[in-house]
Short mmCIF file of N, CA and C in Angstrom, two decimals:
data_model
loop_
_atom_site.label_atom_id
_atom_site.label_comp_id
_atom_site.label_asym_id
_atom_site.label_seq_id
_atom_site.Cartn_x
_atom_site.Cartn_y
_atom_site.Cartn_z
N MET T 1475 -124.49 205.44 87.91
CA MET T 1475 -123.46 205.91 88.92
C MET T 1475 -122.52 204.93 88.97
N ASN T 1476 -121.44 205.86 89.32
CA ASN T 1476 -119.80 205.17 88.82
C ASN T 1476 -118.90 204.83 90.08
N PRO T 1477 -118.52 203.36 89.69
CA PRO T 1477 -117.67 203.14 91.00
C PRO T 1477 -116.82 204.00 91.40
N PRO T 1478 -116.48 203.53 93.25
CA PRO T 1478 -115.89 204.80 93.76
C PRO T 1478 -114.57 204.55 93.57
N ASN T 1479 -113.94 204.11 92.79
CA ASN T 1479 -112.44 204.24 92.15
C ASN T 1479 -112.48 204.58 90.91
N SER T 1480 -113.35 205.28 90.55
CA SER T 1480 -113.43 205.77 89.00
C SER T 1480 -112.62 206.67 89.39
N MET T 1481 -112.45 207.17 87.83
CA MET T 1481 -111.45 208.01 87.56
C MET T 1481 -112.17 209.92 87.27
N THR T 1482 -112.79 209.71 86.93
CA THR T 1482 -114.02 210.96 86.92
C THR T 1482 -114.22 211.59 88.43
N THR T 1483 -114.30 210.76 89.33
CA THR T 1483 -114.61 211.13 91.04
C THR T 1483 -113.11 210.99 91.40
N SER T 1484 -112.09 211.36 90.98
CA SER T 1484 -110.55 211.59 92.00
C SER T 1484 -110.35 212.79 92.50
N PRO T 1485 -109.91 212.35 93.54
CA PRO T 1485 -110.24 213.79 94.76
C PRO T 1485 -109.06 214.45 94.28
N PHE T 1486 -107.95 213.91 93.36
CA PHE T 1486 -106.18 214.30 93.49
C PHE T 1486 -106.25 215.72 92.64
N VAL T 1487 -105.75 216.66 92.90
CA VAL T 1487 -105.71 218.29 92.61
C VAL T 1487 -104.85 217.48 91.43
N PRO T 1488 -105.21 218.08 89.76
CA PRO T 1488 -103.66 217.78 88.74
C PRO T 1488 -102.75 218.97 88.99
N ARG T 1489 -101.45 218.24 88.82
CA ARG T 1489 -100.36 218.72 88.97
C ARG T 1489 -99.83 219.28 88.10
N PRO T 1490 -98.86 220.80 88.50
CA PRO T 1490 -99.14 221.76 87.83
C PRO T 1490 -98.30 221.01 86.32
N THR T 1491 -97.77 221.73 85.09
CA THR T 1491 -96.84 221.15 84.22
C THR T 1491 -95.71 221.26 84.61
N GLN T 1492 -94.70 220.53 84.87
CA GLN T 1492 -92.87 220.93 85.04
C GLN T 1492 -92.70 221.26 83.93
N PRO T 1493 -90.98 222.29 84.56
CA PRO T 1493 -91.12 222.87 83.56
C PRO T 1493 -90.21 221.83 82.46
N LYS T 1494 -89.78 222.58 81.50
CA LYS T 1494 -88.94 222.01 80.61
C LYS T 1494 -87.41 221.22 80.62
N VAL T 1495 -87.23 220.25 80.61
CA VAL T 1495 -85.84 219.48 81.22
C VAL T 1495 -85.06 220.13 80.08
N ILE T 1496 -84.18 220.86 79.99
CA ILE T 1496 -83.04 221.12 79.74
C ILE T 1496 -81.72 220.59 79.47
N ILE T 1497 -81.11 219.68 78.50
CA ILE T 1497 -80.20 219.25 77.86
C ILE T 1497 -79.41 219.93 77.79
N MET T 1498 -77.95 220.23 78.42
CA MET T 1498 -76.99 221.29 77.88
C MET T 1498 -75.62 220.56 78.57
N LEU T 1499 -74.86 220.32 77.59
CA LEU T 1499 -73.17 220.26 77.76
C LEU T 1499 -72.64 221.37 78.93
N PRO T 1500 -72.26 220.79 80.16
CA PRO T 1500 -71.34 221.87 80.95
C PRO T 1500 -70.33 222.89 80.49
N ALA T 1501 -70.00 222.65 79.30
CA ALA T 1501 -69.07 223.30 78.75
C ALA T 1501 -69.87 224.41 77.80
N ASN T 1502 -71.11 224.28 77.61
CA ASN T 1502 -71.73 225.42 77.19
C ASN T 1502 -72.89 225.85 78.06
N LEU T 1503 -72.65 225.72 78.96
CA LEU T 1503 -73.30 226.10 80.50
C LEU T 1503 -72.85 227.68 80.00
N GLU T 1504 -74.05 229.06 80.93
CA GLU T 1504 -73.85 230.07 80.82
C GLU T 1504 -74.18 230.16 82.31
N LEU T 1505 -73.56 231.12 83.09
CA LEU T 1505 -74.00 231.36 84.38
C LEU T 1505 -73.43 232.61 84.66
N SER T 1506 -74.33 232.86 85.29
CA SER T 1506 -74.21 234.86 85.96
C SER T 1506 -74.80 235.01 87.38
N LEU T 1507 -74.53 236.19 88.16
CA LEU T 1507 -74.67 236.26 89.22
C LEU T 1507 -75.57 236.93 89.15
N ASP T 1508 -77.04 237.59 89.91
CA ASP T 1508 -77.07 239.17 89.88
C ASP T 1508 -76.59 240.50 91.13
N ALA T 1509 -77.16 241.49 91.06
CA ALA T 1509 -76.77 241.85 91.54
C ALA T 1509 -77.14 241.48 93.54
N PHE T 1510 -78.08 240.74 93.47
CA PHE T 1510 -78.19 239.83 94.75
C PHE T 1510 -77.34 238.63 95.06
N ASN T 1511 -76.08 238.12 93.91
CA ASN T 1511 -75.81 237.44 94.28
C ASN T 1511 -76.62 235.63 93.89
N GLN T 1512 -77.69 236.29 93.41
CA GLN T 1512 -78.64 235.19 92.70
C GLN T 1512 -78.03 234.16 91.53
N LEU T 1513 -77.34 233.41 91.70
CA LEU T 1513 -76.90 232.46 90.63
C LEU T 1513 -77.98 232.38 89.16
N LEU T 1514 -77.39 233.12 88.37
CA LEU T 1514 -78.88 232.75 87.18
C LEU T 1514 -78.40 231.62 85.70
N MET T 1515 -78.77 230.74 85.39
CA MET T 1515 -78.58 230.01 84.57
C MET T 1515 -79.29 230.75 83.22
N HIS T 1516 -78.30 230.67 82.24
CA HIS T 1516 -79.06 231.18 80.62
C HIS T 1516 -79.06 230.32 79.58
N THR T 1517 -80.25 229.87 79.31
CA THR T 1517 -80.34 228.79 78.18
C THR T 1517 -80.51 229.04 77.01
N PRO T 1518 -80.68 228.29 76.33
CA PRO T 1518 -81.04 228.73 74.67
C PRO T 1518 -82.14 228.68 75.04
N GLY T 1519 -82.82 229.41 73.72
CA GLY T 1519 -84.16 229.50 73.29
C GLY T 1519 -85.20 230.65 74.48
N THR T 1520 -84.55 231.42 75.25
CA THR T 1520 -85.85 231.23 76.85
C THR T 1520 -84.68 232.96 76.68
N ALA T 1521 -85.81 233.81 76.63
CA ALA T 1521 -85.67 235.59 76.95
C ALA T 1521 -84.54 235.66 78.52
N ALA T 1522 -85.56 235.22 79.29
CA ALA T 1522 -84.79 235.60 80.51
C ALA T 1522 -84.03 234.52 80.69
N PRO T 1523 -83.43 234.68 82.15
CA PRO T 1523 -82.50 234.12 82.57
C PRO T 1523 -83.24 233.15 84.20
N ILE T 1524 -83.17 231.85 84.76
CA ILE T 1524 -83.82 230.70 84.94
C ILE T 1524 -83.03 231.38 86.33
N PRO T 1525 -83.54 232.20 87.67
CA PRO T 1525 -82.57 231.49 89.09
C PRO T 1525 -82.38 230.39 88.99
N VAL T 1526 -81.52 229.98 89.72
CA VAL T 1526 -81.11 228.54 90.84
C VAL T 1526 -80.40 228.24 91.62
N THR T 1527 -80.53 227.60 92.24
CA THR T 1527 -79.75 227.21 93.84
C THR T 1527 -79.02 225.67 93.55
N PRO T 1528 -77.85 225.44 93.77
CA PRO T 1528 -77.00 224.74 93.41
C PRO T 1528 -77.63 224.01 95.12
N VAL T 1529 -77.55 222.81 94.42
CA VAL T 1529 -77.56 221.66 95.80
C VAL T 1529 -76.81 220.28 95.73
N ARG T 1530 -75.97 220.21 96.31
CA ARG T 1530 -74.41 219.53 96.57
C ARG T 1530 -75.36 217.84 97.21
N ALA T 1531 -75.11 216.93 96.01
CA ALA T 1531 -75.64 215.55 96.71
C ALA T 1531 -75.29 214.87 98.05
N PHE T 1532 -73.44 215.32 97.86
CA PHE T 1532 -73.05 214.46 98.87
C PHE T 1532 -71.87 216.11 99.92
N PRO T 1533 -72.28 216.58 100.33
CA PRO T 1533 -71.81 217.38 101.08
C PRO T 1533 -70.48 217.38 101.13
N ILE T 1534 -70.24 216.02 101.76
CA ILE T 1534 -68.80 216.30 102.82
C ILE T 1534 -68.04 215.05 102.10
N ALA T 1535 -68.99 213.98 101.51
CA ALA T 1535 -68.01 212.79 100.53
C ALA T 1535 -67.23 213.56 99.42
N ALA T 1536 -68.44 214.25 98.80
CA ALA T 1536 -67.95 214.53 97.39
C ALA T 1536 -68.24 216.43 97.07
N PRO T 1537 -67.93 216.90 98.04
CA PRO T 1537 -68.23 218.60 97.66
C PRO T 1537 -68.17 219.06 96.31
N ASP T 1538 -67.32 218.28 95.58
CA ASP T 1538 -66.97 219.15 93.97
C ASP T 1538 -67.92 218.12 93.21
N ASP T 1539 -68.36 216.98 93.28
CA ASP T 1539 -69.05 216.33 92.66
C ASP T 1539 -70.66 216.11 92.50
N ALA T 1540 -71.24 216.01 91.90
CA ALA T 1540 -73.17 215.67 92.05
C ALA T 1540 -73.31 216.75 92.65
N ILE T 1541 -73.75 217.97 91.53
CA ILE T 1541 -74.40 219.13 92.51
C ILE T 1541 -75.46 219.23 91.27
N ALA T 1542 -76.60 219.21 91.73
CA ALA T 1542 -78.18 220.07 91.36
C ALA T 1542 -77.82 221.35 91.14
N LEU T 1543 -78.54 221.96 89.96
CA LEU T 1543 -79.14 223.34 89.77
C LEU T 1543 -80.62 223.50 89.98
N VAL T 1544 -81.14 223.66 91.24
CA VAL T 1544 -83.11 223.23 90.98
C VAL T 1544 -83.24 224.90 90.60
N ASP T 1545 -84.81 225.44 90.20
CA ASP T 1545 -84.74 226.81 90.33
C ASP T 1545 -85.86 226.76 91.59
N ASN T 1546 -86.54 227.90 91.64
CA ASN T 1546 -87.49 228.34 92.80
C ASN T 1546 -88.48 227.36 93.35
N HIS T 1547 -89.11 226.81 92.67
CA HIS T 1547 -89.86 225.49 92.58
C HIS T 1547 -88.89 224.34 93.01
N GLY T 1548 -87.86 223.98 93.60
CA GLY T 1548 -87.36 222.87 93.29
C GLY T 1548 -87.43 222.08 92.20
N SER T 1549 -87.45 222.58 91.36
CA SER T 1549 -87.44 221.08 90.46
C SER T 1549 -85.82 221.49 89.47
N GLU T 1550 -85.08 219.71 89.50
CA GLU T 1550 -83.90 220.34 88.73
C GLU T 1550 -83.50 220.61 87.61
N ARG T 1551 -83.13 222.06 87.14
CA ARG T 1551 -82.86 221.70 86.06
C ARG T 1551 -81.48 221.68 85.08
N LEU T 1552 -80.39 221.35 86.26
CA LEU T 1552 -79.69 220.57 85.71
C LEU T 1552 -78.71 220.16 86.45
N TRP T 1553 -77.73 218.68 85.80
CA TRP T 1553 -77.29 218.36 86.97
C TRP T 1553 -75.48 218.07 86.45
N ILE T 1554 -74.67 218.41 87.49
CA ILE T 1554 -73.29 218.75 87.16
C ILE T 1554 -73.08 217.93 87.95
N GLU T 1555 -72.03 216.92 86.81
CA GLU T 1555 -71.54 215.32 87.63
C GLU T 1555 -69.72 215.90 88.31
N HIS T 1556 -69.06 216.79 87.90
CA HIS T 1556 -68.46 217.27 88.74
C HIS T 1556 -68.36 218.98 87.96
N LEU T 1557 -67.46 219.97 89.43
CA LEU T 1557 -67.19 221.24 88.79
C LEU T 1557 -66.09 221.22 87.88
N THR T 1558 -65.63 220.60 87.90
CA THR T 1558 -64.33 220.37 87.18
C THR T 1558 -64.82 220.72 85.44
N ASP T 1559 -65.87 219.83 85.43
CA ASP T 1559 -66.58 220.27 83.69
C ASP T 1559 -67.25 221.31 83.68
N LEU T 1560 -66.81 222.54 84.38
CA LEU T 1560 -67.80 223.58 83.93
C LEU T 1560 -66.32 224.72 83.07
N THR T 1561 -66.68 225.95 82.99
CA THR T 1561 -65.28 226.81 83.18
C THR T 1561 -65.07 227.04 84.24
N PRO T 1562 -64.10 227.96 84.03
CA PRO T 1562 -63.30 228.32 85.50
C PRO T 1562 -64.33 229.25 86.51
N ASP T 1563 -64.79 230.33 85.43
CA ASP T 1563 -65.76 231.40 85.72
C ASP T 1563 -67.16 230.43 86.80
N ASN T 1564 -67.85 229.62 85.34
CA ASN T 1564 -68.65 229.10 85.99
C ASN T 1564 -68.74 228.62 87.35
N ALA T 1565 -67.61 227.26 87.62
CA ALA T 1565 -67.27 226.90 88.53
C ALA T 1565 -67.02 227.65 89.82
N GLN T 1566 -66.47 229.16 89.77
CA GLN T 1566 -66.22 229.52 90.56
C GLN T 1566 -67.80 230.03 91.46
N ARG T 1567 -68.22 230.68 90.14
CA ARG T 1567 -69.78 231.37 90.53
C ARG T 1567 -71.30 230.02 91.48
N VAL T 1568 -71.05 228.73 91.02
CA VAL T 1568 -71.52 227.35 91.53
C VAL T 1568 -70.23 227.93 93.39
N ARG T 1569 -69.27 227.56 93.54
CA ARG T 1569 -68.44 227.74 94.73
C ARG T 1569 -68.93 228.82 95.50
N GLN T 1570 -68.96 230.02 95.07
CA GLN T 1570 -68.96 231.18 95.40
C GLN T 1570 -71.03 231.53 96.05
N THR T 1571 -71.75 230.92 94.77
CA THR T 1571 -72.92 230.69 96.13
C THR T 1571 -73.16 229.63 96.89
N LEU T 1572 -72.57 228.59 96.71
CA LEU T 1572 -72.89 227.32 97.79
C LEU T 1572 -71.95 227.70 99.01
N ALA T 1573 -70.98 228.45 99.43
CA ALA T 1573 -70.45 229.00 100.15
C ALA T 1573 -71.12 229.99 100.58
N SER T 1574 -71.96 230.92 100.71
CA SER T 1574 -72.92 231.56 101.03
C SER T 1574 -74.45 230.99 101.39
N ARG T 1575 -74.31 229.92 100.64
CA ARG T 1575 -75.69 229.61 101.41
C ARG T 1575 -75.26 227.84 102.51
N GLU T 1576 -73.94 227.80 102.59
CA GLU T 1576 -73.89 226.78 103.67
C GLU T 1576 -72.32 226.96 104.40
N MET T 1577 -72.40 226.57 106.14
CA MET T 1577 -72.09 227.07 106.99
C MET T 1577 -71.62 225.60 107.82
N THR T 1578 -70.22 225.54 107.70
CA THR T 1578 -69.60 224.21 108.47
C THR T 1578 -68.78 225.14 109.26
N PRO T 1579 -68.87 225.57 110.77
CA PRO T 1579 -67.64 226.41 111.24
C PRO T 1579 -66.54 225.12 111.65
N LEU T 1580 -65.56 225.16 111.50
CA LEU T 1580 -64.34 224.40 111.53
C LEU T 1580 -64.46 224.60 113.00
N ILE T 1581 -63.79 222.78 114.03
CA ILE T 1581 -63.43 224.04 115.17
C ILE T 1581 -61.66 223.93 114.78
N LEU T 1582 -61.46 224.83 115.14
CA LEU T 1582 -59.93 224.79 115.65
C LEU T 1582 -58.90 224.74 117.17
N ARG T 1583 -59.87 224.52 118.13
CA ARG T 1583 -59.20 224.75 119.63
C ARG T 1583 -60.87 224.05 120.51
N ILE T 1584 -60.28 223.18 121.57
CA ILE T 1584 -61.26 222.83 122.17
C ILE T 1584 -60.72 223.11 123.44
N ASN T 1585 -60.97 224.16 123.85
CA ASN T 1585 -61.09 224.93 125.24
C ASN T 1585 -61.32 224.29 126.46
N HIS T 1586 -62.81 223.87 126.48
CA HIS T 1586 -63.09 223.89 127.84
C HIS T 1586 -63.91 222.30 127.57
N VAL T 1587 -64.30 221.20 128.36
CA VAL T 1587 -65.67 220.64 128.29
C VAL T 1587 -66.03 220.15 129.69
N SER T 1588 -67.60 220.88 129.92
CA SER T 1588 -68.29 221.02 130.93
C SER T 1588 -68.08 219.69 131.76
N ARG T 1589 -67.72 218.62 131.36
CA ARG T 1589 -67.53 217.31 131.75
C ARG T 1589 -67.66 215.78 131.03
N PHE T 1590 -67.15 214.77 131.54
CA PHE T 1590 -66.51 214.21 130.25
C PHE T 1590 -67.66 212.61 129.76
N ALA T 1591 -69.16 213.34 130.26
CA ALA T 1591 -70.62 212.60 130.11
C ALA T 1591 -71.18 213.08 129.31
N THR T 1592 -72.21 212.58 128.57
CA THR T 1592 -72.93 213.63 127.53
C THR T 1592 -74.45 213.50 128.85
N PRO T 1593 -74.86 214.72 128.30
CA PRO T 1593 -74.44 215.58 127.62
C PRO T 1593 -73.24 216.67 128.47
N SER T 1594 -73.16 217.40 127.56
CA SER T 1594 -71.61 218.15 127.78
C SER T 1594 -71.50 219.58 126.92
N VAL T 1595 -71.37 220.44 127.46
CA VAL T 1595 -70.94 221.50 127.12
C VAL T 1595 -69.67 221.56 126.68
N TRP T 1596 -69.56 222.29 125.33
CA TRP T 1596 -67.94 222.59 124.72
C TRP T 1596 -67.68 223.34 124.39
N GLN T 1597 -66.66 223.81 125.34
CA GLN T 1597 -66.71 225.70 124.56
C GLN T 1597 -65.12 225.52 123.38
N ILE T 1598 -65.19 226.61 122.65
CA ILE T 1598 -64.33 226.26 121.29
C ILE T 1598 -64.08 227.25 120.61
N GLU T 1599 -63.15 227.10 119.98
CA GLU T 1599 -62.96 228.19 119.24
C GLU T 1599 -63.16 227.65 117.31
N THR T 1600 -63.67 228.76 116.49
CA THR T 1600 -64.04 227.63 115.43
C THR T 1600 -62.98 229.14 114.46
N ASN T 1601 -62.93 228.98 113.08
CA ASN T 1601 -62.87 229.34 112.38
C ASN T 1601 -64.20 230.88 112.40
N HIS T 1602 -64.62 230.60 112.75
CA HIS T 1602 -65.79 231.80 112.93
C HIS T 1602 -65.95 232.94 114.26
N GLY T 1603 -64.99 232.25 115.16
CA GLY T 1603 -64.58 232.69 116.30
C GLY T 1603 -65.32 231.69 117.53
N ALA T 1604 -64.79 232.56 119.09
CA ALA T 1604 -65.21 231.41 119.86
C ALA T 1604 -66.67 231.34 119.62
N THR T 1605 -66.94 230.29 120.49
CA THR T 1605 -68.81 230.25 120.65
C THR T 1605 -68.57 228.29 121.82
N GLU T 1606 -69.42 227.86 122.00
CA GLU T 1606 -69.77 226.60 122.82
C GLU T 1606 -71.04 225.19 122.09
N LEU T 1607 -70.98 224.33 122.60
CA LEU T 1607 -71.78 223.33 121.29
C LEU T 1607 -71.77 222.54 122.48
N THR T 1608 -73.24 221.96 122.31
CA THR T 1608 -73.75 220.87 123.47
C THR T 1608 -73.41 219.86 123.13
N LEU T 1609 -73.18 218.86 123.55
CA LEU T 1609 -72.91 217.46 123.07
C LEU T 1609 -74.06 216.57 123.81
N LYS T 1610 -75.13 216.25 122.67
CA LYS T 1610 -76.37 215.26 123.48
C LYS T 1610 -75.67 213.74 123.59
N THR T 1611 -75.09 213.12 122.77
CA THR T 1611 -74.49 212.13 122.54
C THR T 1611 -73.06 211.40 122.39
N GLU T 1612 -72.52 210.66 122.21
CA GLU T 1612 -71.13 210.42 121.46
C GLU T 1612 -71.37 209.93 119.92
N ASP T 1613 -72.64 209.55 120.09
CA ASP T 1613 -72.79 209.26 118.41
C ASP T 1613 -73.24 210.15 117.84
N ASP T 1614 -73.13 211.53 117.86
CA ASP T 1614 -73.39 213.18 117.57
C ASP T 1614 -71.91 213.31 116.98
N ILE T 1615 -70.63 212.37 117.40
CA ILE T 1615 -69.31 212.55 116.62
C ILE T 1615 -69.49 211.57 115.64
N ARG T 1616 -69.34 211.76 114.02
CA ARG T 1616 -69.20 211.01 113.50
C ARG T 1616 -67.56 211.00 112.65
N PRO T 1617 -66.96 209.89 111.97
CA PRO T 1617 -65.85 209.91 111.50
C PRO T 1617 -66.41 210.46 109.98
N LEU T 1618 -64.65 210.78 109.35
CA LEU T 1618 -65.64 211.94 108.28
C LEU T 1618 -64.71 210.32 107.16
N PRO T 1619 -64.52 210.87 106.09
CA PRO T 1619 -63.42 210.20 105.17
C PRO T 1619 -62.51 211.11 105.40
N SER T 1620 -62.41 212.32 105.47
CA SER T 1620 -60.82 212.78 105.60
C SER T 1620 -60.14 212.65 106.63
N GLY T 1621 -60.73 211.61 107.67
CA GLY T 1621 -59.92 211.94 108.76
C GLY T 1621 -60.36 212.53 109.71
N GLY T 1622 -60.86 213.52 109.36
CA GLY T 1622 -61.68 214.44 110.52
C GLY T 1622 -63.09 213.94 111.81
N TYR T 1623 -64.15 214.87 111.67
CA TYR T 1623 -64.68 213.92 112.21
C TYR T 1623 -65.80 215.33 111.92
N LEU T 1624 -67.52 215.14 111.99
CA LEU T 1624 -68.17 216.08 112.23
C LEU T 1624 -69.39 216.05 113.39
N VAL T 1625 -69.53 217.07 114.00
CA VAL T 1625 -69.92 217.00 115.51
C VAL T 1625 -71.65 217.64 114.89
N ALA T 1626 -72.77 217.01 115.58
CA ALA T 1626 -73.65 218.03 115.23
C ALA T 1626 -74.48 218.15 116.96
N ASP T 1627 -74.39 219.35 117.61
CA ASP T 1627 -74.64 220.35 118.36
C ASP T 1627 -76.76 219.92 118.43
N THR T 1628 -77.12 219.90 120.00
CA THR T 1628 -78.04 219.86 119.90
C THR T 1628 -79.35 220.79 119.46
N PHE T 1629 -79.03 221.80 118.75
CA PHE T 1629 -79.28 222.97 117.92
C PHE T 1629 -79.60 222.14 116.67
N GLY T 1630 -78.82 221.09 115.85
CA GLY T 1630 -78.75 220.68 114.74
C GLY T 1630 -77.18 221.65 114.04
N LEU T 1631 -76.66 222.45 114.60
CA LEU T 1631 -75.83 222.55 113.91
C LEU T 1631 -74.98 221.53 114.01
N GLN T 1632 -73.90 222.28 112.53
CA GLN T 1632 -72.84 220.65 111.89
C GLN T 1632 -71.31 221.64 112.16
N PHE T 1633 -70.57 220.65 113.07
CA PHE T 1633 -69.21 221.82 113.09
C PHE T 1633 -68.49 220.43 112.33
N LYS T 1634 -66.85 220.88 112.18
CA LYS T 1634 -66.02 219.78 111.05
C LYS T 1634 -65.10 219.93 112.61
N ILE T 1635 -64.18 219.04 112.76
CA ILE T 1635 -62.89 218.79 113.63
C ILE T 1635 -62.32 218.16 112.65
N PRO T 1636 -60.95 218.49 112.76
CA PRO T 1636 -59.88 218.30 111.51
C PRO T 1636 -59.37 217.00 112.19
N PRO T 1637 -58.48 216.42 111.28
CA PRO T 1637 -57.57 215.21 111.73
C PRO T 1637 -57.23 215.32 113.35
N ARG T 1638 -56.74 214.64 113.97
CA ARG T 1638 -56.27 214.53 115.71
C ARG T 1638 -55.06 215.18 115.16
N SER T 1639 -54.72 214.54 114.41
CA SER T 1639 -53.00 215.25 114.65
C SER T 1639 -52.87 216.67 114.13
N GLN T 1640 -53.47 217.51 113.70
CA GLN T 1640 -53.80 218.81 113.76
C GLN T 1640 -54.02 219.35 114.76
N LEU T 1641 -54.77 218.57 115.44
CA LEU T 1641 -54.94 219.81 116.57
C LEU T 1641 -54.71 219.94 117.53
N ASP T 1642 -54.37 220.71 118.50
CA ASP T 1642 -53.40 221.50 119.93
C ASP T 1642 -53.47 220.07 120.97
N ARG T 1643 -52.31 219.54 121.80
CA ARG T 1643 -52.51 218.64 122.60
C ARG T 1643 -54.07 218.19 123.73
N GLN T 1644 -54.45 219.83 124.46
CA GLN T 1644 -55.25 219.58 124.57
C GLN T 1644 -56.67 219.70 124.03
N SER T 1645 -56.88 219.50 122.77
CA SER T 1645 -58.21 219.46 121.85
C SER T 1645 -57.97 218.06 121.86
N GLN T 1646 -56.73 217.52 121.71
CA GLN T 1646 -56.00 216.06 121.08
C GLN T 1646 -57.25 215.25 122.36
N ARG T 1647 -57.16 215.65 123.59
CA ARG T 1647 -57.19 214.68 124.93
C ARG T 1647 -58.45 215.12 125.03
N TYR T 1648 -58.99 215.88 125.15
CA TYR T 1648 -60.96 216.12 125.05
C TYR T 1648 -61.57 215.27 123.94
N LEU T 1649 -60.84 214.97 123.13
CA LEU T 1649 -61.68 214.99 121.79
C LEU T 1649 -61.83 213.54 122.25
N ALA T 1650 -60.16 212.64 122.53
CA ALA T 1650 -60.09 211.34 122.55
C ALA T 1650 -61.07 210.62 123.68
N ARG T 1651 -61.81 211.15 124.37
CA ARG T 1651 -62.42 210.78 125.99
C ARG T 1651 -63.97 210.98 125.37
N PHE T 1652 -64.29 211.00 124.03
CA PHE T 1652 -66.10 211.11 123.51
C PHE T 1652 -66.00 210.23 122.90
N LEU T 1653 -64.38 209.80 121.85
CA LEU T 1653 -64.14 208.71 120.99
C LEU T 1653 -64.38 207.45 121.54
#
């Protein structure tokens, strides 16, 4: 009789084989977009390009640094230290793909605040049009290294607020009440 911790009675299912890690210099990287704007990575020794998705490690603090290209299974296929390491065409393709999957509206103006305690409903104008957000607590407003703020509404949508000096007086007053 085998002991209970024997490898022969392991309840674990074997892991599928991991994709081959390809090491290449960013200057040798070839990226393209297909008809559906899916980013494709062309690698030496493979006939078909690999569909990849760029994922930022630090989307707020360092948006152009530390970007992973992951395949459809979530496996990292390539690490890009700095977008400037890529050719201008490849960097533009990565930026275009990131822009299509990331949306953080920029608050241009705070038109009205329902009350100066939380929860509070803000009527705002963003770079995508007029909308409203519900601020659950003051902790949902976080300062950014750039001097602006990141606001999370009750539904988890993130909004950026530029530095206070770039807002009109009314918006500055509304924002100051919550900081």
